[in-house]
Amino acid sequence: MTDSQNTPRPAGLLRRFAAMVYDSLLLIAVGLAYGALVTLLNVLIQGAPAEREAIEWGYWRLPVFIGLIAVWVGFFYYFWGRSGQTLGMRAWRLKLTDAVSGQLPEPRQRLMRGLLAPLSLFLAGLGYFWLWVDPKGHTLHGRLSGTRVWLMPKEPKS
């Protein structure tokens, strides 16, 4: 095996999107658990609604939504700080690092990326497609957060 096969290289879009599909399944489960918890708290505080009636959230609608976003960002923040990989990233051999040092990203970088990456995706994916025009192959949110996603080499079979 040559040395170039043992070194990480910048991750392409298809792998990134495949990892996102894996992670979205986990985020659905995390979101459902969060929803169940806040619904339980709401019922304990306000009581159960009448049969076939919706739960009334009132002024709590926006804080509950913001809480869901915080839980999702926290999911990535935690895993990127722990190993640089979510479960989806691990399955597709992707790893997030500081763009300069190659080490795990700092807390500020993880938070910035966690907030900016969804915007890159929701703007018709333009922040991701940015890597095709960036001279160093960075996504827009990667450049702004000072992070980089690498395709890691295959582990040797034992």
Short mmCIF file of C-alpha atoms in Angstrom, two decimals:
data_model
loop_
_atom_site.label_atom_id
_atom_site.label_comp_id
_atom_site.label_asym_id
_atom_site.label_seq_id
_atom_site.Cartn_x
_atom_site.Cartn_y
_atom_site.Cartn_z
CA MET A 1 0.00 0.00 0.00
CA THR A 2 1.37 3.39 -0.92
CA ASP A 3 1.68 6.27 1.52
CA SER A 4 -1.04 8.24 -0.33
CA GLN A 5 -3.51 5.45 0.49
CA ASN A 6 -2.74 5.81 4.21
CA THR A 7 -3.29 9.56 4.45
CA PRO A 8 -6.69 11.23 4.75
CA ARG A 9 -7.99 13.26 1.85
CA PRO A 10 -10.82 15.82 1.67
CA ALA A 11 -14.27 14.22 1.75
CA GLY A 12 -16.49 14.43 -1.31
CA LEU A 13 -20.14 15.44 -1.41
CA LEU A 14 -21.66 12.00 -1.94
CA ARG A 15 -20.03 10.57 1.18
CA ARG A 16 -21.04 13.63 3.19
CA PHE A 17 -24.65 13.31 2.06
CA ALA A 18 -24.65 9.55 2.74
CA ALA A 19 -23.42 10.20 6.29
CA MET A 20 -26.16 12.83 6.66
CA VAL A 21 -28.79 10.21 5.79
CA TYR A 22 -27.44 7.91 8.54
CA ASP A 23 -27.28 10.76 11.03
CA SER A 24 -30.76 12.00 10.13
CA LEU A 25 -32.16 8.66 11.29
CA LEU A 26 -30.45 9.17 14.65
CA LEU A 27 -31.65 12.77 14.79
CA ILE A 28 -35.23 11.61 14.23
CA ALA A 29 -34.92 9.28 17.22
CA VAL A 30 -33.33 12.01 19.36
CA GLY A 31 -36.05 14.46 18.28
CA LEU A 32 -38.79 11.97 19.16
CA ALA A 33 -37.28 11.42 22.61
CA TYR A 34 -37.07 15.19 23.15
CA GLY A 35 -40.68 15.59 21.96
CA ALA A 36 -41.87 12.87 24.31
CA LEU A 37 -40.07 14.51 27.24
CA VAL A 38 -41.45 18.02 26.64
CA THR A 39 -44.93 16.62 25.97
CA LEU A 40 -44.80 14.73 29.27
CA LEU A 41 -43.69 17.90 31.07
CA ASN A 42 -46.49 19.87 29.41
CA VAL A 43 -49.11 17.29 30.45
CA LEU A 44 -47.76 17.21 34.02
CA ILE A 45 -47.97 21.01 34.24
CA GLN A 46 -51.22 21.69 32.35
CA GLY A 47 -52.97 18.36 32.60
CA ALA A 48 -54.00 16.07 29.78
CA PRO A 49 -56.09 17.61 27.02
CA ALA A 50 -59.62 16.40 26.39
CA GLU A 51 -59.96 13.38 24.15
CA ARG A 52 -59.16 14.18 20.49
CA GLU A 53 -57.89 17.63 21.45
CA ALA A 54 -54.38 18.84 20.69
CA ILE A 55 -51.98 19.74 23.46
CA GLU A 56 -51.93 23.49 24.00
CA TRP A 57 -48.39 24.90 23.98
CA GLY A 58 -49.22 28.58 24.23
CA TYR A 59 -46.13 30.72 24.74
CA TRP A 60 -43.96 27.61 25.06
CA ARG A 61 -44.18 26.77 21.34
CA LEU A 62 -41.09 28.82 20.36
CA PRO A 63 -38.91 27.79 23.35
CA VAL A 64 -39.76 24.12 22.69
CA PHE A 65 -38.75 24.51 19.04
CA ILE A 66 -35.52 26.30 19.99
CA GLY A 67 -34.87 23.48 22.45
CA LEU A 68 -35.22 20.93 19.66
CA ILE A 69 -32.67 22.82 17.54
CA ALA A 70 -30.35 23.00 20.57
CA VAL A 71 -30.65 19.24 21.10
CA TRP A 72 -29.79 18.58 17.46
CA VAL A 73 -26.81 20.96 17.50
CA GLY A 74 -25.76 19.42 20.82
CA PHE A 75 -25.78 15.97 19.21
CA PHE A 76 -23.13 17.04 16.69
CA TYR A 77 -21.25 19.18 19.22
CA TYR A 78 -20.86 16.18 21.54
CA PHE A 79 -19.74 13.64 18.92
CA TRP A 80 -17.44 16.03 17.08
CA GLY A 81 -15.73 16.86 20.38
CA ARG A 82 -15.48 13.25 21.47
CA SER A 83 -14.01 11.66 18.35
CA GLY A 84 -14.57 14.02 15.42
CA GLN A 85 -17.18 11.58 14.10
CA THR A 86 -20.90 10.95 14.38
CA LEU A 87 -22.16 7.42 13.78
CA GLY A 88 -22.95 8.29 10.15
CA MET A 89 -19.51 9.81 9.67
CA ARG A 90 -17.88 6.73 11.18
CA ALA A 91 -19.79 4.44 8.80
CA TRP A 92 -18.56 6.46 5.81
CA ARG A 93 -15.01 6.94 7.23
CA LEU A 94 -15.35 10.71 7.62
CA LYS A 95 -13.72 12.75 10.37
CA LEU A 96 -14.03 16.39 11.37
CA THR A 97 -10.85 18.22 12.39
CA ASP A 98 -9.51 21.70 12.85
CA ALA A 99 -8.58 22.86 9.33
CA VAL A 100 -5.09 23.99 10.36
CA SER A 101 -3.86 21.65 13.10
CA GLY A 102 -5.70 18.47 12.11
CA GLN A 103 -6.72 18.00 15.76
CA LEU A 104 -10.27 17.71 17.06
CA PRO A 105 -12.08 21.02 16.61
CA GLU A 106 -12.33 23.48 19.49
CA PRO A 107 -15.72 24.04 21.20
CA ARG A 108 -16.26 27.34 19.36
CA GLN A 109 -15.57 25.67 16.02
CA ARG A 110 -17.97 22.79 16.76
CA LEU A 111 -20.72 25.21 17.77
CA MET A 112 -20.21 27.42 14.70
CA ARG A 113 -20.24 24.43 12.37
CA GLY A 114 -23.30 22.96 14.09
CA LEU A 115 -25.19 26.21 13.53
CA LEU A 116 -23.87 27.02 10.03
CA ALA A 117 -24.02 23.58 8.36
CA PRO A 118 -27.84 23.36 8.40
CA LEU A 119 -27.99 26.83 6.82
CA SER A 120 -25.60 25.64 4.12
CA LEU A 121 -27.90 22.72 3.44
CA PHE A 122 -31.18 24.66 3.55
CA LEU A 123 -29.90 27.28 1.12
CA ALA A 124 -30.31 24.74 -1.69
CA GLY A 125 -27.07 23.07 -0.60
CA LEU A 126 -25.00 26.04 -1.77
CA GLY A 127 -22.72 25.94 1.26
CA TYR A 128 -21.84 22.33 0.43
CA PHE A 129 -21.46 22.91 -3.31
CA TRP A 130 -19.01 25.67 -2.38
CA LEU A 131 -16.32 22.96 -2.11
CA TRP A 132 -16.36 22.63 -5.89
CA VAL A 133 -15.20 26.25 -6.32
CA ASP A 134 -13.07 26.65 -3.21
CA PRO A 135 -9.35 26.36 -4.06
CA LYS A 136 -8.74 24.06 -1.07
CA GLY A 137 -12.02 22.14 -1.30
CA HIS A 138 -13.66 23.62 1.81
CA THR A 139 -17.40 23.86 2.27
CA LEU A 140 -18.61 27.35 3.15
CA HIS A 141 -19.47 26.39 6.74
CA GLY A 142 -16.16 24.54 7.03
CA ARG A 143 -14.25 27.62 5.93
CA LEU A 144 -16.23 29.90 8.29
CA SER A 145 -15.80 27.56 11.27
CA GLY A 146 -12.16 26.67 10.53
CA THR A 147 -12.95 22.96 10.26
CA ARG A 148 -12.44 20.28 7.64
CA VAL A 149 -14.01 16.88 6.93
CA TRP A 150 -11.59 14.18 5.81
CA LEU A 151 -12.04 10.79 4.21
CA MET A 152 -10.05 8.48 6.43
CA PRO A 153 -8.09 5.53 5.02
CA LYS A 154 -9.55 2.06 5.29
CA GLU A 155 -8.58 0.16 8.40
CA PRO A 156 -6.33 -2.80 7.60
CA LYS A 157 -8.11 -6.16 7.91
CA SER A 158 -6.86 -8.27 10.76
#
